[in-house]
Structures are given as structure tokens and as C-alpha cells.
Short mmCIF file of C-alpha atoms in Angstrom, two decimals:
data_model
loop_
_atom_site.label_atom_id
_atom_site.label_comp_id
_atom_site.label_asym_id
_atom_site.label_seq_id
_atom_site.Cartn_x
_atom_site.Cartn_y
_atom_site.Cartn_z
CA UNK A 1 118.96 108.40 58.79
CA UNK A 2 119.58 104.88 60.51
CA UNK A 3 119.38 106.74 63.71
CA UNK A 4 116.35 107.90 63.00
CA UNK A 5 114.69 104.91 61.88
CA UNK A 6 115.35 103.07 64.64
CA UNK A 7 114.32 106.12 66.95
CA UNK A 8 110.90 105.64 64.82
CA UNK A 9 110.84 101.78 65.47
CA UNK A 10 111.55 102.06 68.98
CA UNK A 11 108.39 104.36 69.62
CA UNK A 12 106.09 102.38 67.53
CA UNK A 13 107.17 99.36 70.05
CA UNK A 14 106.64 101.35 73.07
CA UNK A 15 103.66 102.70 71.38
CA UNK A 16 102.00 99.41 71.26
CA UNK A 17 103.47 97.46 74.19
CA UNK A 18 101.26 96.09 76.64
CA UNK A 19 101.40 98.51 79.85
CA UNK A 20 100.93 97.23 82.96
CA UNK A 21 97.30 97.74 83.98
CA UNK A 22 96.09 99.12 87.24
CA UNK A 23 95.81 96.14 89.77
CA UNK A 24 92.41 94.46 89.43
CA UNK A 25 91.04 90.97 89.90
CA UNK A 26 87.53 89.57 88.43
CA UNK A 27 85.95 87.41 90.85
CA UNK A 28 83.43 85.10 89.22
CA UNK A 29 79.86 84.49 90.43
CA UNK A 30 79.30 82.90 94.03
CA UNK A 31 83.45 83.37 94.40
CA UNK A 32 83.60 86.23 96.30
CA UNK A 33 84.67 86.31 100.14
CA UNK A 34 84.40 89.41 102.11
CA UNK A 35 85.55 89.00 105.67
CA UNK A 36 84.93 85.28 105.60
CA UNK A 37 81.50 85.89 103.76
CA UNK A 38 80.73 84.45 101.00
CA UNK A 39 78.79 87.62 99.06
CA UNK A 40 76.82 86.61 95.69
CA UNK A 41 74.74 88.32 93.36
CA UNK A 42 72.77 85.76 91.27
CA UNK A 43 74.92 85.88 87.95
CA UNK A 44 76.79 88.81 88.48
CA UNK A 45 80.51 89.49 88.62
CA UNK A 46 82.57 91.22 90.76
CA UNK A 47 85.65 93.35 89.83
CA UNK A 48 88.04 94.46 92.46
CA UNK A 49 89.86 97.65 90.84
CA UNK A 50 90.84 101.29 91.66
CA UNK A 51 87.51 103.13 90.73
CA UNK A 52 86.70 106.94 90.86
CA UNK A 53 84.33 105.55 93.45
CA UNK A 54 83.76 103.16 96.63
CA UNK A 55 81.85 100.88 94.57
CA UNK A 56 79.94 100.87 91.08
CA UNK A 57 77.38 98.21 89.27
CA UNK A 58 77.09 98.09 85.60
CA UNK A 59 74.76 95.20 83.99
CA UNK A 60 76.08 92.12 85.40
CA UNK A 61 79.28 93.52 87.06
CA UNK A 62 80.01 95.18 90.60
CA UNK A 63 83.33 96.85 90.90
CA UNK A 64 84.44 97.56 94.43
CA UNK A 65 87.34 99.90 95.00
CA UNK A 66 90.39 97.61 96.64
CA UNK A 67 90.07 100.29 99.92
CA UNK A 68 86.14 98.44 100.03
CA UNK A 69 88.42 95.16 101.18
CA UNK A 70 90.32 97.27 104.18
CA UNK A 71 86.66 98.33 105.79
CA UNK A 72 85.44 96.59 108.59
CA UNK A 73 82.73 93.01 107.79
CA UNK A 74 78.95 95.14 107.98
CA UNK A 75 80.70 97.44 105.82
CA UNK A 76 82.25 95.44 102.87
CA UNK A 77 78.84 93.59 102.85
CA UNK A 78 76.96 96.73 102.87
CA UNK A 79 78.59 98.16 99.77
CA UNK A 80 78.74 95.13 97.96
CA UNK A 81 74.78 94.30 98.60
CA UNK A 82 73.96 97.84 97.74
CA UNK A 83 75.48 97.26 94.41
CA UNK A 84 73.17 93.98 94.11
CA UNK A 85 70.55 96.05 94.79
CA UNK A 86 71.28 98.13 91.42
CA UNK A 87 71.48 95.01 89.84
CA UNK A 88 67.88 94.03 90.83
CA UNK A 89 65.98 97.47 90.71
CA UNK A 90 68.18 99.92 88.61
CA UNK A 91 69.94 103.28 89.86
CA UNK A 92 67.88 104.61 92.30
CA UNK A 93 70.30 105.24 95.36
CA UNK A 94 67.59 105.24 97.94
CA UNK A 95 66.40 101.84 97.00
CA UNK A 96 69.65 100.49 97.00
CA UNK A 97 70.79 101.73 100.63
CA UNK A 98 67.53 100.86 102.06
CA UNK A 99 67.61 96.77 100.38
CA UNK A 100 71.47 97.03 101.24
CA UNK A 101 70.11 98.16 105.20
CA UNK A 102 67.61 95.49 105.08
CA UNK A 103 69.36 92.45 103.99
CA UNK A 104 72.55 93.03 106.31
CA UNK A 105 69.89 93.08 109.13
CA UNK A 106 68.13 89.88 108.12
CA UNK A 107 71.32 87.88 107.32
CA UNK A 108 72.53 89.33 110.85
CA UNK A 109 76.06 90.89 109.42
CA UNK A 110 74.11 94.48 110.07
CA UNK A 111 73.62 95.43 113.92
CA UNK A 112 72.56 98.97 115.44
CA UNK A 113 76.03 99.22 116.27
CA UNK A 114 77.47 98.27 112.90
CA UNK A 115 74.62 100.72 111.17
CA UNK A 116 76.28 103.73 113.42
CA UNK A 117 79.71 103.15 111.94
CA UNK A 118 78.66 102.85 108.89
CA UNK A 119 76.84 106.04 109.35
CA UNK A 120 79.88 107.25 110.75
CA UNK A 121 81.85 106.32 107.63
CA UNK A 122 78.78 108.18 105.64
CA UNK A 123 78.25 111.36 107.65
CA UNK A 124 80.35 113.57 105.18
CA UNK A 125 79.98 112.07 101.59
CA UNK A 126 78.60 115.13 99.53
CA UNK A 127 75.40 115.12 97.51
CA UNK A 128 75.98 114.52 93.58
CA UNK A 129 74.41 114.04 90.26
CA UNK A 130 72.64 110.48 91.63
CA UNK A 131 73.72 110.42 95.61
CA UNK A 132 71.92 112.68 98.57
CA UNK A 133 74.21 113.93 101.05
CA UNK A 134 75.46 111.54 103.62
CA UNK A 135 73.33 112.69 106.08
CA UNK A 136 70.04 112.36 103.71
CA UNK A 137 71.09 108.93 103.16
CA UNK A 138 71.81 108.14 106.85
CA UNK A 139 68.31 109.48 107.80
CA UNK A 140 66.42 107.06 104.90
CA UNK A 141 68.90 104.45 105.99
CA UNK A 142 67.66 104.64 109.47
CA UNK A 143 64.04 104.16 108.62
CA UNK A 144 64.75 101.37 106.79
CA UNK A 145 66.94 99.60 109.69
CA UNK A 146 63.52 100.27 112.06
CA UNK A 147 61.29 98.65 109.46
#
């Protein structure tokens, strides 16, 4: 009986125990370097985190993936400003690529020769729920570079 109470106090401890979380960092507004840049948002957040994805926005948070940190500079920025973009118009994924395409060329971290690895990196991702296919994408992300 002893043995079995403490068999029954030793699960309710492991039962509640704190478990060691999947790495992630938040990053507060205007905090965030990528490559050397310093990437902000307005008020918005960033969470660095393993994500079913290579980047998300939610109101007032971004999450980028840890791999996001690994890419090359145009392409950090790239994910990270398309995410702003959500922040600013909502979920529409073409709007988002093409402000993200935009504002990389403007602020001169986006080049023609940046914007064909990314396009590289983009060539296979399949079409989903909210997403074209990469090559939809790479096509209205194209346009947008020539504007």
C-alpha cells in the first residue's frame, strides 16, 4: 500500500513538473537583428521557435522558424518583412510576397540576384489551403520586383 502511494505521488509530480519547452526566444519590438539588420515591425514581436512552418504572424507577433536564422541576409529579411506585411494588410499571401519583394528592393537588401535565390529556395514549396505553388508565387513575385 505504501508502495503504491508513493508510486501515485511520484506521477502526480512528474505529472505537473515543468518540462523543458522547445527552444524559443521572444525578441521585443525594434530588437531584432537579422544578418546585422536591424528588422522591425512597428509594435510587433518576434518569436524565434520551431514552427510547423518557415515563418507565421498572428496579431502582434511574427514567429520565424530558428532554420529562418541559417538562410542567407535577402532571405531572413524577406520572410520576416513578409510577415510585417500580414501584420499591416491581413492574410492575403500575394500581398504579402509582393510588399515583402518591394521593400527588400527599396531598402537595397533585395537584388535581381538575391530575388533568383530566393526563387530558387521557392521553386518547389507546394500550393495549400492559403499559399499558391512556388512557382505561382515566384511569377507574382517577379512582377512586383519589375514594378
Amino acid at each position: 500500500m505504501v508502495k503504491n502511494l508513493f508510486a501515485c505521488v511520484a506521477a502526480a509530480i512528474l505529472a505537473f513538473a515543468p518540462h523543458p519547452a522547445a527552444a524559443q526566444t521572444l525578441i521585443l519590438p525594434g530588437a531584432l537583428l537579422l544578418a546585422g539588420y536591424r528588422a522591425t515591425c512597428g509594435p510587433v514581436d518576434t518569436m524565434i521557435q520551431p514552427i510547423n512552418d518557415i515563418a507565421a504572424a498572428y496579431r502582434g507577433r511574427i514567429y520565424l522558424h530558428p532554420r529562418v536564422l541559417d538562410l542567407p541576409r535577402a532571405q531572413q529579411l524577406f520572410w520576416y518583412t513578409h510577415e510585417c506585411a500580414h501584420q499591416i494588410f491581413g492574410p492575403g499571401e500575394a500581398a504579402a510576397d509582393c510588399w515583402a519583394v518591394q521593400q527588400g528592393k527599396i531598402q537595397g537588401w533585395l537584388s535581381r540576384v538575391e530575388l533568383t535565390r530566393l526563387n530558387g529556395s521557392m521553386r518547389q514549396f507546394p500550393r495549400d489551403a492559403s499559399h499558391e505553388d512556388g512557382a505561382a508565387r515566384i511569377a507574382h513575385m517577379e512582377k512586383c520586383f519589375a514594378e
